[in-house]
Amino acid sequence: MNLAIDMGGTNTRAIIYKDGKSILSFAGKNSQAGLVSFIEETLNRYNGIKTIGISYAGQIEDGVIIDSPNIKVDVANIREYFKTKYNIPLYIQNDLTCAVIAEAQMRKSQNISALYVGTGLGLGVISDGRVIKGNHNLACEIGHIPYKKAPFKCGCGKNNCIENFASGAGIIKWMNFYGLRGEATLEALKNEKNQKAKEILKEFEEALLYAVGSTITLFNPEILVLGGGIMEANPYLIDMLLSNIGDFALKPSLKDCKIVKSELKNAPLIGASLLKDIS
Ligand SMILES: [Zn+2]
């Protein structure tokens, strides 16, 4: 049996699987005790787990959690911990890397990008069959590219990240800034009479177009998969992107690029279960 975990900013989802088939799944709010305690509890409850794969909403290098703005870290060097204490191999990557691995497998593509917009804005890229990692496995942090100044800081400490505009966290910050109440959803912003609400929505859409246009222009993917909570809740976004992307992406790069919505239920979790095969 193998264990795969998707550790998001708020929720933890896990499956136990055997021979590629899921035999048990469980989910819940992130444990206050932390990820290592959650895994140890699971190992105690289910005997015979041979590998652990983790999709993690944070930055990872060589099995070590470098940074995780929204998750409490109990042990940073998590791979070493499980190797030493339990002799179980553990594979961990950031959630967008896991998502793009799952999307690439499903769509049988060697050149594919996955752009997810939810609480944050994230990107994973596979080029010529290989995950783009960079020097310290920090490549493709699209949410933190400089875009324009906001009157507040991003989770990373800068005030000019595109994530301040095109993400759920960004929408909440703008609503607080303007003193707007109500639900922080695109739908609610659209129905709000306040002019500032319409501005937040317009800024969100425009920033998303910049992010999608930049991804296509920089990485020339065969397929660009769009996912994440906000994308799922707002099917109109894909039409908005398709109608306007011509003004944001380099034309030859856009020509053969398929822009599609993710069809996987939980791509990061599926990717986590595939990590041992690619490491
Ligand atoms: Zn940032």
Coordinates of C-alpha atoms and ligand atoms in Angstrom, one line a residue:
M1 CA 0.0 0.0 0.0
N2 CA 1.1 3.6 -0.7
L3 CA -0.1 6.9 0.8
A4 CA -0.7 10.1 -1.2
I5 CA -1.5 13.4 0.5
D6 CA -2.6 16.7 -0.9
M7 CA -1.7 19.3 1.8
G8 CA -3.4 22.6 0.8
G9 CA -3.5 25.9 2.7
T10 CA -6.7 24.9 4.5
N11 CA -7.5 21.2 3.8
T12 CA -5.7 17.9 3.8
R13 CA -6.8 15.2 1.4
A14 CA -5.3 11.7 1.4
I15 CA -5.7 8.4 -0.4
I16 CA -4.2 5.0 0.3
Y17 CA -3.8 3.1 -2.9
K18 CA -2.5 -0.2 -4.1
D19 CA -1.4 -1.2 -7.6
G20 CA -2.5 2.3 -8.9
K21 CA -6.0 1.9 -7.5
S22 CA -7.3 4.0 -4.6
I23 CA -8.7 1.8 -1.8
L24 CA -9.4 4.4 0.8
S25 CA -9.7 8.2 0.9
F26 CA -10.1 10.7 3.7
A27 CA -10.1 14.5 4.0
G28 CA -10.4 17.2 6.6
K29 CA -9.1 20.5 7.8
N30 CA -5.4 20.7 8.3
S31 CA -4.4 19.1 11.6
Q32 CA -3.2 21.7 14.2
A33 CA -0.6 19.2 15.1
G34 CA 1.0 19.4 11.6
L35 CA 1.8 17.2 8.7
V36 CA 4.2 14.8 10.3
S37 CA 1.7 14.0 13.1
F38 CA -1.0 13.4 10.5
I39 CA 1.2 10.9 8.6
E40 CA 2.4 9.1 11.8
E41 CA -1.2 8.7 12.8
T42 CA -2.1 7.3 9.4
L43 CA 0.9 4.9 9.5
N44 CA -0.2 3.6 12.9
R45 CA -3.8 3.1 11.7
Y46 CA -3.0 1.4 8.4
N47 CA -0.3 -1.1 8.5
G48 CA 1.9 -1.8 5.5
I49 CA 2.4 1.6 3.8
K50 CA 5.4 1.4 1.6
T51 CA 5.8 4.9 0.2
I52 CA 4.5 8.4 0.9
G53 CA 3.9 11.0 -1.8
I54 CA 2.9 14.6 -0.9
S55 CA 1.6 17.5 -2.8
Y56 CA 2.3 20.6 -0.7
A57 CA 1.1 24.2 -0.9
G58 CA 4.6 25.6 -0.2
Q59 CA 8.1 25.7 -1.5
I60 CA 10.1 22.4 -1.4
E61 CA 13.7 21.6 -2.1
D62 CA 15.2 18.1 -1.9
G63 CA 12.6 16.7 0.5
V64 CA 12.8 19.8 2.7
I65 CA 10.0 22.3 3.3
I66 CA 11.6 25.7 2.6
D67 CA 8.5 27.9 3.0
S68 CA 4.8 27.5 3.6
P69 CA 3.0 30.8 4.2
N70 CA -0.3 29.1 5.2
I71 CA 0.7 25.8 6.8
K72 CA 2.2 25.1 10.2
V73 CA 5.5 23.1 9.7
D74 CA 6.3 20.6 12.5
V75 CA 9.3 19.0 10.8
A76 CA 10.9 20.8 7.8
N77 CA 13.3 18.0 6.7
I78 CA 10.4 15.6 6.3
R79 CA 11.9 13.2 3.8
E80 CA 14.9 12.5 6.1
Y81 CA 12.6 12.2 9.1
F82 CA 10.6 9.3 7.6
K83 CA 13.6 7.6 6.1
T84 CA 15.4 7.6 9.5
K85 CA 12.5 6.8 11.8
Y86 CA 10.4 4.4 9.6
N87 CA 12.7 3.6 6.6
I88 CA 9.8 4.7 4.3
P89 CA 10.7 6.7 1.1
L90 CA 8.9 10.0 1.0
Y91 CA 8.4 12.2 -2.1
I92 CA 7.2 15.7 -1.8
Q93 CA 6.7 18.5 -4.3
N94 CA 4.8 21.7 -4.5
D95 CA 1.1 21.4 -5.4
L96 CA 1.4 22.9 -8.9
T97 CA 4.3 20.5 -9.9
C98 CA 2.1 17.6 -8.7
A99 CA -0.9 19.1 -10.7
V100 CA 1.1 19.4 -13.9
I101 CA 2.5 15.9 -13.6
A102 CA -1.1 14.5 -13.3
E103 CA -2.3 16.6 -16.2
A104 CA 0.6 15.6 -18.4
Q105 CA -0.1 11.9 -17.7
M106 CA -3.8 12.2 -18.4
R107 CA -3.4 14.3 -21.6
K108 CA -0.2 12.4 -22.7
S109 CA 1.6 15.7 -23.3
Q110 CA 5.3 16.5 -23.1
N111 CA 4.8 20.3 -23.2
I112 CA 2.1 21.3 -20.8
S113 CA 1.5 24.1 -18.3
A114 CA -1.0 24.0 -15.4
L115 CA -2.1 27.4 -14.1
Y116 CA -4.3 27.3 -11.0
V117 CA -6.2 30.2 -9.5
G118 CA -7.7 29.7 -6.0
T119 CA -6.5 31.2 -2.8
G120 CA -3.3 31.8 -4.6
L121 CA -2.1 31.9 -8.2
G122 CA 0.2 29.0 -9.1
L123 CA 1.9 27.5 -12.1
G124 CA 3.6 24.2 -13.0
V125 CA 5.4 23.6 -16.3
I126 CA 6.6 20.5 -18.1
S127 CA 8.8 21.2 -21.1
D128 CA 10.1 18.4 -23.3
G129 CA 8.8 15.9 -20.8
R130 CA 10.7 17.4 -17.8
V131 CA 9.4 19.5 -14.9
I132 CA 10.9 23.0 -15.0
K133 CA 12.5 23.3 -11.5
G134 CA 15.2 26.0 -11.5
N135 CA 18.3 26.1 -9.2
H136 CA 16.4 25.6 -5.9
N137 CA 13.2 24.1 -7.3
L138 CA 11.6 27.5 -7.1
A139 CA 10.9 28.1 -10.8
C140 CA 7.5 29.1 -12.2
E141 CA 6.3 31.1 -9.1
I142 CA 4.0 33.1 -11.3
G143 CA 1.9 34.5 -8.5
H144 CA 4.9 36.5 -7.3
I145 CA 6.1 38.0 -10.6
P146 CA 6.1 41.9 -10.4
Y147 CA 2.9 43.2 -11.9
K148 CA 1.9 46.5 -10.3
K149 CA 1.8 48.0 -6.9
A150 CA -1.0 47.3 -4.5
P151 CA -1.7 49.3 -1.3
F152 CA -0.9 46.1 0.8
K153 CA 1.6 43.3 0.8
C154 CA 1.4 39.8 -0.7
G155 CA 2.1 36.8 1.6
C156 CA 5.7 36.8 0.3
G157 CA 6.3 40.4 1.6
K158 CA 6.3 42.3 -1.7
N159 CA 3.5 44.7 -2.6
N160 CA 3.6 44.3 -6.4
C161 CA 2.9 40.6 -7.0
I162 CA 0.3 39.6 -9.6
E163 CA -1.3 37.4 -6.9
N164 CA -2.5 40.5 -5.1
F165 CA -4.8 41.0 -8.1
A166 CA -5.6 37.5 -9.5
S167 CA -6.3 35.3 -6.5
G168 CA -8.9 34.7 -3.8
A169 CA -6.5 36.1 -1.2
G170 CA -6.0 39.2 -3.3
I171 CA -9.8 39.8 -3.7
I172 CA -10.2 39.6 0.1
K173 CA -7.4 42.2 0.6
W174 CA -8.9 44.6 -1.9
M175 CA -12.4 44.2 -0.3
N176 CA -10.9 45.0 3.1
F177 CA -9.0 47.9 1.6
Y178 CA -12.2 49.5 0.3
G179 CA -14.2 48.5 3.3
L180 CA -16.5 46.2 1.3
R181 CA -18.5 43.5 3.1
G182 CA -20.1 40.4 1.7
E183 CA -18.8 37.3 0.0
A184 CA -15.4 37.4 -1.6
T185 CA -16.5 35.7 -4.8
L186 CA -16.5 36.8 -8.4
E187 CA -20.2 36.3 -8.5
A188 CA -20.8 38.5 -5.5
L189 CA -18.5 41.2 -6.9
K190 CA -20.5 41.1 -10.2
N191 CA -23.8 41.6 -8.4
E192 CA -22.5 44.3 -6.1
K193 CA -23.7 47.9 -6.9
N194 CA -20.6 49.5 -5.4
Q195 CA -18.3 50.7 -8.2
K196 CA -15.2 49.5 -6.3
A197 CA -16.5 45.9 -6.4
K198 CA -16.7 46.1 -10.2
E199 CA -13.1 47.5 -10.3
I200 CA -11.8 44.6 -8.2
L201 CA -13.5 42.2 -10.6
K202 CA -12.1 44.0 -13.7
E203 CA -8.6 44.0 -12.2
F204 CA -8.9 40.3 -11.4
E205 CA -9.8 39.4 -15.0
E206 CA -7.1 41.6 -16.4
A207 CA -4.4 40.2 -14.1
L208 CA -5.4 36.7 -15.0
L209 CA -5.1 37.5 -18.7
Y210 CA -1.5 38.8 -18.0
A211 CA -0.7 35.6 -16.2
V212 CA -2.1 33.3 -18.9
G213 CA -0.5 35.4 -21.7
S214 CA 2.9 35.4 -19.9
T215 CA 2.7 31.6 -19.4
I216 CA 2.0 31.0 -23.1
T217 CA 4.6 33.5 -24.2
L218 CA 7.4 32.2 -21.9
F219 CA 6.8 28.4 -22.1
N220 CA 5.1 27.8 -25.5
P221 CA 2.9 24.9 -24.1
E222 CA 1.0 22.5 -26.3
I223 CA -1.7 22.5 -23.7
L224 CA -2.5 25.1 -21.0
V225 CA -4.7 23.6 -18.3
L226 CA -6.6 26.0 -16.0
G227 CA -7.7 24.8 -12.6
G228 CA -8.2 25.8 -9.0
G229 CA -11.2 26.7 -6.9
I230 CA -12.0 30.1 -8.6
M231 CA -11.7 28.6 -12.1
E232 CA -14.0 25.8 -11.1
A233 CA -16.6 28.1 -9.6
N234 CA -16.6 30.5 -12.6
P235 CA -16.9 28.6 -15.9
Y236 CA -17.3 32.0 -17.7
L237 CA -13.6 32.7 -17.0
I238 CA -12.4 30.3 -19.7
D239 CA -14.6 32.1 -22.3
M240 CA -13.4 35.4 -21.1
L241 CA -9.8 34.2 -21.5
L242 CA -10.3 32.6 -24.9
S243 CA -11.9 35.8 -26.2
N244 CA -9.2 38.2 -25.0
I245 CA -6.0 36.1 -24.9
G246 CA -5.0 37.2 -28.4
D247 CA -4.0 40.6 -27.0
F248 CA -1.9 39.1 -24.2
A249 CA 0.1 36.1 -25.7
L250 CA 2.6 36.1 -28.5
K251 CA 0.7 35.1 -31.6
P252 CA 2.9 32.2 -32.9
S253 CA 3.0 30.7 -29.4
L254 CA -0.8 31.0 -29.1
K255 CA -1.5 29.4 -32.5
D256 CA -1.4 25.7 -31.6
C257 CA -1.9 26.1 -27.9
K258 CA -5.0 24.4 -26.5
I259 CA -6.4 26.3 -23.5
V260 CA -8.6 24.0 -21.5
K261 CA -10.1 23.5 -18.1
S262 CA -8.8 20.8 -15.8
E263 CA -11.0 17.7 -15.9
L264 CA -9.3 16.0 -13.0
K265 CA -11.0 16.0 -9.7
N266 CA -7.9 16.6 -7.6
A267 CA -4.8 16.8 -9.9
P268 CA -2.4 17.6 -7.1
L269 CA -3.4 14.5 -5.2
I270 CA -3.1 12.3 -8.3
G271 CA 0.3 13.9 -9.0
A272 CA 1.4 13.1 -5.4
S273 CA 0.7 9.5 -6.1
L274 CA 2.8 9.6 -9.3
L275 CA 5.9 11.2 -7.6
K276 CA 7.6 8.0 -6.8
D277 CA 7.6 7.0 -10.5
I278 CA 9.3 10.2 -11.7
S279 CA 11.8 10.8 -8.9
Ligands
ZN1 ZN 4.2 37.6 -3.6

